[in-house]
Amino acid sequence: MDQDTALRLYEAMLLTRLAEERLVKLFRQGQTLGSVYRSLGQEATACATAMALGPDDVIAPMIRNLGSMFVRGVTPEEIFLQYLGRATGPSGGREHNNHFGSVARGVIAPTSMLGALIPVMAGVALSFRQKGERRVAMTWIGDGGSSTGAFYEGLNFATVQNLPLIVVGESNGYAFSTPPERQMAGHMSQRSQGAFTLTVDGNDAAAVYEASAQARQHCLEGGGPVFLVCETFRMKGHAEHDDQRYVNPGLLAQWAARDPLPRLETWMAQRGWRPDPSLGPRLEAKLAAEAEAALEAPWPGTGALSAGIFSS
Ligand SMILES: Cc1ncc(C[n+]2csc(CCOP(=O)(O)OP(=O)(O)O)c2C)c(N)n1
């Protein structure tokens, strides 16, 4: 990873953390329409994977991959409007959190149904192969989500068809309150069904970037899909309404010591690369202003109820 990429990656990860912190403030003020889903501690798994893609590649994020959307050019302003349910937000108040896509920026809308995006993205990858385009599709799945039928069907199809699909496995310790040993036999990395599999420290942004670049190359060379398993940890509850009392605090402390942001800073410092010290305060000020502006944005009118709905 070169200096420019490392600095951009650091900025995307910091932006993700600070934007989510701002969302938590809005949640505690009762402003968001639902709960807030954090990717605290998983910013490298979301951002460094997307950062290794080319501009024509397509992603389908899940709930802990807000950072991947920022990498593709989605703005915090859009995210605030969306969480606040405003008319000027990406889904006009019909959905909340990060549930919206942007075809122009190569983002397929996240969906709640765990695993469902894998067959969708296998289809996207199939279209690339049919058109002879050098592009890859990427999506993410949690350890819990890897126990769904859709995960198996999608990855199996991609393997049999030799498709340029990267499935990022987020091995992050819990699915709601269920640890992996209560819902799967063996380790997530054993669920690849013949796809080329890489396992990486998901909190080491440089390692995630290199593995993702390798995965992309593997796809572009016609090697078929890659299952890229990132070892990481969900540092918050399922969402802000969940106080994660079922997680051993010692485990959280162990993983806090592996926080991906300071680790990337150290990795960069070893190469003499340093982010601009004013970056954090600048991002915070911008996010605060954007959140304020989003609070002033209009609500959808009643006419929005029937907009976009087919009736005959
Ligand atoms: C098919 C399906 N089953 C159940 C759910 C309800 N559900 C939403 S999130 C979640 C846990 C997800 O855990 P995991 O995939 O490990 O991701 P994490 O939240 O740990 O990042 C469940 C069971 C769902 N959304 N979709």
Coordinates of C-alpha atoms and ligand atoms in Angstrom, one line a residue:
M1 CA 0.0 0.0 0.0
D2 CA 1.5 3.3 -1.0
Q3 CA 1.5 6.5 1.0
D4 CA -1.4 8.2 -0.8
T5 CA -3.6 5.0 -0.4
A6 CA -2.7 4.6 3.3
L7 CA -3.6 8.2 4.0
R8 CA -6.9 8.0 2.2
L9 CA -7.7 4.7 3.9
Y10 CA -6.9 6.3 7.3
E11 CA -9.2 9.2 6.5
A12 CA -12.0 6.8 5.5
M13 CA -11.7 4.8 8.7
L14 CA -11.6 7.9 10.9
L15 CA -14.6 9.4 9.0
T16 CA -16.5 6.2 9.6
R17 CA -15.8 6.2 13.3
L18 CA -16.6 9.9 13.8
A19 CA -19.8 9.8 11.6
E20 CA -21.0 6.8 13.7
E21 CA -20.2 8.7 16.9
R22 CA -22.3 11.6 15.6
L23 CA -25.1 9.2 14.8
V24 CA -25.0 7.8 18.3
K25 CA -25.5 11.4 19.6
L26 CA -28.5 11.8 17.4
F27 CA -29.9 8.4 18.6
R28 CA -29.5 9.4 22.2
Q29 CA -31.3 12.7 21.5
G30 CA -34.2 10.6 20.1
Q31 CA -33.7 12.0 16.6
T32 CA -32.9 8.8 14.6
L33 CA -35.9 6.8 13.4
G34 CA -34.4 3.5 14.6
S35 CA -31.3 2.2 16.3
V36 CA -27.7 2.9 15.2
Y37 CA -25.5 0.0 13.9
R38 CA -21.9 0.5 14.6
S39 CA -18.8 -0.9 12.9
L40 CA -16.6 0.2 15.9
G41 CA -13.4 -1.9 15.6
Q42 CA -14.3 -3.2 12.2
E43 CA -13.5 -0.1 10.2
A44 CA -10.5 -1.7 8.5
T45 CA -12.6 -4.7 7.4
A46 CA -15.1 -2.4 5.8
C47 CA -12.8 0.3 4.4
A48 CA -9.5 -1.5 3.4
T49 CA -11.5 -4.1 1.4
A50 CA -13.4 -1.5 -0.6
M51 CA -10.2 0.6 -1.0
A52 CA -8.5 -2.2 -2.9
L53 CA -11.2 -2.2 -5.6
G54 CA -11.1 -0.4 -9.0
P55 CA -13.6 2.4 -9.9
D56 CA -15.8 0.0 -12.0
D57 CA -16.1 -2.7 -9.4
V58 CA -19.4 -3.0 -7.6
I59 CA -20.0 -3.5 -3.8
A60 CA -23.0 -4.6 -1.8
P61 CA -22.4 -3.6 1.8
M62 CA -24.1 -5.0 4.9
I63 CA -24.9 -3.1 8.1
R64 CA -21.3 -2.9 9.4
N65 CA -19.9 -1.6 6.1
L66 CA -20.8 2.0 6.2
G67 CA -17.0 2.7 5.7
S68 CA -17.1 0.9 2.3
M69 CA -19.8 3.3 1.2
F70 CA -17.7 6.3 2.2
V71 CA -14.9 4.8 0.2
R72 CA -17.2 4.8 -2.8
G73 CA -18.2 8.4 -2.4
V74 CA -21.4 8.2 -0.3
T75 CA -21.4 11.3 2.0
P76 CA -22.1 11.5 5.7
E77 CA -24.7 14.1 4.9
E78 CA -26.7 11.4 3.0
I79 CA -26.3 9.0 5.9
F80 CA -27.6 11.6 8.4
L81 CA -30.6 12.4 6.3
Q82 CA -31.3 8.7 5.9
Y83 CA -31.0 7.9 9.6
L84 CA -33.3 10.9 10.3
G85 CA -35.8 9.8 7.7
R86 CA -35.9 13.1 5.9
A87 CA -37.5 13.7 2.4
T88 CA -34.2 14.9 1.0
G89 CA -32.3 11.7 2.1
P90 CA -31.4 9.0 -0.4
S91 CA -34.6 6.9 0.1
G92 CA -36.8 10.0 0.8
G93 CA -37.6 8.8 4.4
R94 CA -38.7 5.3 3.3
E95 CA -35.8 3.4 4.8
H96 CA -33.2 4.2 7.4
N97 CA -29.5 3.4 8.3
N98 CA -27.4 2.5 5.3
H99 CA -30.2 0.8 3.3
F100 CA -29.8 2.6 0.0
G101 CA -27.8 2.0 -3.1
S102 CA -26.1 4.2 -5.7
V103 CA -25.7 2.7 -9.1
A104 CA -23.5 5.6 -10.3
R105 CA -21.1 4.9 -7.5
G106 CA -21.2 1.1 -7.8
V107 CA -23.1 0.5 -4.6
I108 CA -25.9 -2.1 -4.5
A109 CA -28.3 -1.4 -1.7
P110 CA -27.7 -3.3 1.6
T111 CA -30.6 -5.5 2.6
S112 CA -31.6 -6.9 6.0
M113 CA -31.9 -10.5 4.9
L114 CA -28.6 -12.1 5.8
G115 CA -26.9 -13.9 3.0
A116 CA -29.4 -12.6 0.3
L117 CA -26.8 -10.3 -1.3
I118 CA -24.4 -13.2 -2.1
P119 CA -26.6 -14.7 -4.9
V120 CA -27.3 -11.1 -6.0
M121 CA -23.6 -10.3 -6.3
A122 CA -22.9 -13.7 -7.9
G123 CA -25.3 -12.5 -10.5
V124 CA -23.5 -9.2 -10.9
A125 CA -20.2 -11.0 -11.2
L126 CA -21.8 -13.3 -13.8
S127 CA -22.9 -10.3 -15.9
F128 CA -19.3 -9.0 -15.8
R129 CA -18.0 -12.4 -17.1
Q130 CA -20.7 -12.6 -19.8
K131 CA -19.8 -9.1 -21.1
G132 CA -16.1 -9.9 -20.9
E133 CA -15.6 -7.0 -18.5
R134 CA -12.6 -6.9 -16.1
R135 CA -14.6 -6.0 -13.0
V136 CA -15.2 -7.7 -9.7
A137 CA -18.2 -7.8 -7.3
M138 CA -17.7 -7.6 -3.5
T139 CA -20.0 -8.2 -0.6
W140 CA -19.7 -8.9 3.1
I141 CA -21.2 -11.4 5.5
G142 CA -21.1 -12.0 9.3
D143 CA -20.4 -15.3 11.0
G144 CA -24.1 -15.6 11.8
G145 CA -25.1 -14.7 8.2
S146 CA -22.8 -17.5 6.9
S147 CA -25.2 -20.0 8.4
T148 CA -27.9 -19.1 5.9
G149 CA -28.9 -21.1 2.9
A150 CA -28.4 -18.1 0.7
F151 CA -24.8 -17.9 1.6
Y152 CA -24.2 -21.5 0.5
E153 CA -26.3 -21.2 -2.6
G154 CA -24.6 -17.9 -3.7
L155 CA -21.0 -19.0 -3.0
N156 CA -21.6 -22.4 -4.5
F157 CA -23.0 -20.9 -7.7
A158 CA -20.0 -18.5 -7.9
T159 CA -17.5 -21.3 -7.4
V160 CA -19.2 -23.6 -10.0
Q161 CA -19.4 -20.7 -12.5
N162 CA -15.9 -19.4 -11.6
L163 CA -17.2 -15.9 -11.0
P164 CA -15.2 -12.8 -10.1
L165 CA -16.8 -12.4 -6.6
I166 CA -15.1 -11.5 -3.3
V167 CA -17.1 -12.5 -0.2
V168 CA -15.6 -10.8 2.8
G169 CA -16.4 -12.9 5.9
E170 CA -16.6 -10.8 9.1
S171 CA -15.6 -13.2 11.8
N172 CA -16.5 -10.8 14.6
G173 CA -17.3 -12.9 17.6
Y174 CA -21.1 -12.6 18.0
A175 CA -24.3 -12.7 16.0
F176 CA -26.7 -10.7 18.2
S177 CA -25.8 -12.5 21.5
T178 CA -24.8 -15.8 19.9
P179 CA -21.1 -16.8 19.8
P180 CA -20.0 -18.8 16.8
E181 CA -19.6 -22.1 18.7
R182 CA -23.3 -22.0 19.4
Q183 CA -24.3 -21.7 15.8
M184 CA -21.6 -23.2 13.6
A185 CA -19.3 -26.2 13.5
G186 CA -15.7 -25.4 12.9
H187 CA -14.5 -22.0 11.8
M188 CA -16.0 -19.6 9.2
S189 CA -13.0 -20.1 6.9
Q190 CA -14.0 -23.7 6.5
R191 CA -17.3 -22.6 4.8
S192 CA -15.7 -21.6 1.5
Q193 CA -17.1 -24.5 -0.7
G194 CA -14.1 -24.6 -2.9
A195 CA -13.6 -20.9 -3.3
F196 CA -10.0 -19.6 -2.8
T197 CA -9.8 -18.6 0.8
L198 CA -7.7 -16.1 2.6
T199 CA -7.8 -15.5 6.3
V200 CA -6.5 -12.1 7.6
D201 CA -6.3 -10.1 10.8
G202 CA -9.3 -7.8 10.1
N203 CA -8.0 -5.1 12.4
D204 CA -4.7 -4.8 10.5
A205 CA -5.7 -2.3 7.8
A206 CA -2.6 -2.8 5.7
A207 CA -2.9 -6.6 5.8
V208 CA -6.6 -6.4 4.8
Y209 CA -5.8 -4.1 2.0
E210 CA -3.0 -6.4 0.7
A211 CA -5.3 -9.5 1.0
S212 CA -8.1 -7.6 -0.8
A213 CA -5.8 -6.6 -3.6
Q214 CA -4.6 -10.2 -3.9
A215 CA -8.3 -11.4 -4.0
R216 CA -9.1 -8.9 -6.7
Q217 CA -6.2 -10.0 -8.8
H218 CA -7.2 -13.6 -8.3
C219 CA -10.7 -12.8 -9.7
L220 CA -9.4 -10.8 -12.6
E221 CA -7.1 -13.6 -13.6
G222 CA -10.1 -15.9 -13.9
G223 CA -9.4 -17.8 -10.6
G224 CA -13.0 -17.7 -9.5
P225 CA -14.4 -16.3 -6.3
V226 CA -12.5 -15.5 -3.1
F227 CA -13.7 -16.0 0.4
L228 CA -11.7 -13.4 2.4
V229 CA -12.2 -14.1 6.1
C230 CA -11.3 -11.1 8.4
E231 CA -10.7 -11.9 12.1
T232 CA -12.2 -8.9 14.0
F233 CA -14.5 -8.2 16.8
R234 CA -17.9 -6.4 17.2
M235 CA -17.0 -3.8 19.9
K236 CA -20.6 -2.7 20.5
G237 CA -23.8 -4.5 20.9
H238 CA -25.8 -5.6 17.8
A239 CA -27.0 -1.9 17.7
E240 CA -27.1 1.0 20.2
H241 CA -30.2 -0.5 22.0
D242 CA -28.1 -3.6 22.9
D243 CA -25.7 -3.1 25.9
Q244 CA -23.9 -6.3 25.1
R245 CA -23.9 -7.5 28.7
Y246 CA -23.4 -11.0 27.4
V247 CA -19.8 -10.2 26.2
N248 CA -16.9 -10.8 28.6
P249 CA -15.4 -7.3 29.3
G250 CA -11.9 -9.0 29.3
L251 CA -12.5 -9.9 25.7
L252 CA -13.5 -6.4 24.8
A253 CA -10.3 -5.1 26.5
Q254 CA -8.2 -7.5 24.5
W255 CA -9.7 -6.3 21.2
A256 CA -9.6 -2.7 22.2
A257 CA -5.8 -3.1 22.3
R258 CA -6.0 -4.1 18.7
D259 CA -8.0 -1.1 17.5
P260 CA -7.4 -0.7 13.8
L261 CA -7.1 3.1 13.7
P262 CA -4.0 3.4 16.0
R263 CA -2.6 0.3 14.4
L264 CA -2.7 1.9 11.0
E265 CA -1.2 5.1 12.4
T266 CA 1.7 3.0 13.8
W267 CA 2.1 1.2 10.5
M268 CA 2.3 4.5 8.7
A269 CA 4.6 6.1 11.3
Q270 CA 7.1 3.2 10.7
R271 CA 7.3 4.5 7.1
G272 CA 7.5 8.1 8.1
W273 CA 3.9 8.8 6.9
R274 CA 1.7 10.9 9.2
P275 CA -1.9 12.0 8.8
D276 CA -2.5 15.7 9.1
P277 CA -3.1 16.4 12.8
S278 CA -6.0 18.7 12.0
L279 CA -7.8 15.9 10.2
G280 CA -9.8 14.7 13.2
P281 CA -11.0 18.1 14.4
R282 CA -11.8 19.1 10.8
L283 CA -13.9 16.0 10.2
E284 CA -15.7 16.4 13.5
A285 CA -16.6 20.1 12.7
K286 CA -17.8 19.1 9.3
L287 CA -19.9 16.2 10.6
A288 CA -21.4 18.4 13.4
A289 CA -22.5 21.0 10.8
E290 CA -23.9 18.3 8.4
A291 CA -25.9 16.7 11.3
E292 CA -27.3 20.1 12.2
A293 CA -28.3 20.8 8.6
A294 CA -29.9 17.3 8.4
L295 CA -32.0 18.1 11.4
E296 CA -33.4 21.2 9.6
A297 CA -34.2 19.1 6.5
P298 CA -37.9 18.6 5.7
W299 CA -39.9 15.5 6.5
P300 CA -41.6 13.6 3.7
G301 CA -45.2 14.7 3.1
T302 CA -48.1 12.3 3.0
G303 CA -47.9 12.2 -0.8
A304 CA -44.6 10.3 -0.4
L305 CA -46.7 7.3 0.9
S306 CA -47.9 6.4 -2.6
A307 CA -44.9 7.6 -4.6
G308 CA -43.1 4.9 -6.4
I309 CA -45.8 2.3 -5.7
F310 CA -47.5 0.6 -8.6
S311 CA -51.2 0.5 -8.6
S312 CA -53.7 -0.4 -11.3
Ligands
LIG1 C1 -32.0 -14.5 7.0 C2 -32.0 -13.7 8.3 N1 -32.2 -14.3 9.5 C3 -32.2 -13.6 10.7 C4 -32.0 -12.2 10.6 C5 -32.1 -11.4 11.9 N2 -30.7 -10.9 12.2 C6 -30.4 -9.7 11.9 S1 -28.8 -9.4 12.3 C7 -28.6 -10.9 12.9 C8 -27.2 -11.3 13.5 C9 -26.2 -11.2 12.4 O1 -25.0 -11.7 12.9 P1 -23.7 -11.8 12.0 O2 -24.1 -12.2 10.6 O3 -22.7 -12.5 12.7 O4 -23.3 -10.2 11.8 P2 -22.9 -9.2 13.0 O5 -24.1 -8.5 13.4 O6 -22.2 -9.9 14.0 O7 -22.0 -8.2 12.3 C10 -29.7 -11.7 12.8 C11 -29.9 -13.0 13.3 C12 -31.9 -11.6 9.4 N3 -31.8 -10.3 9.3 N4 -31.9 -12.3 8.2

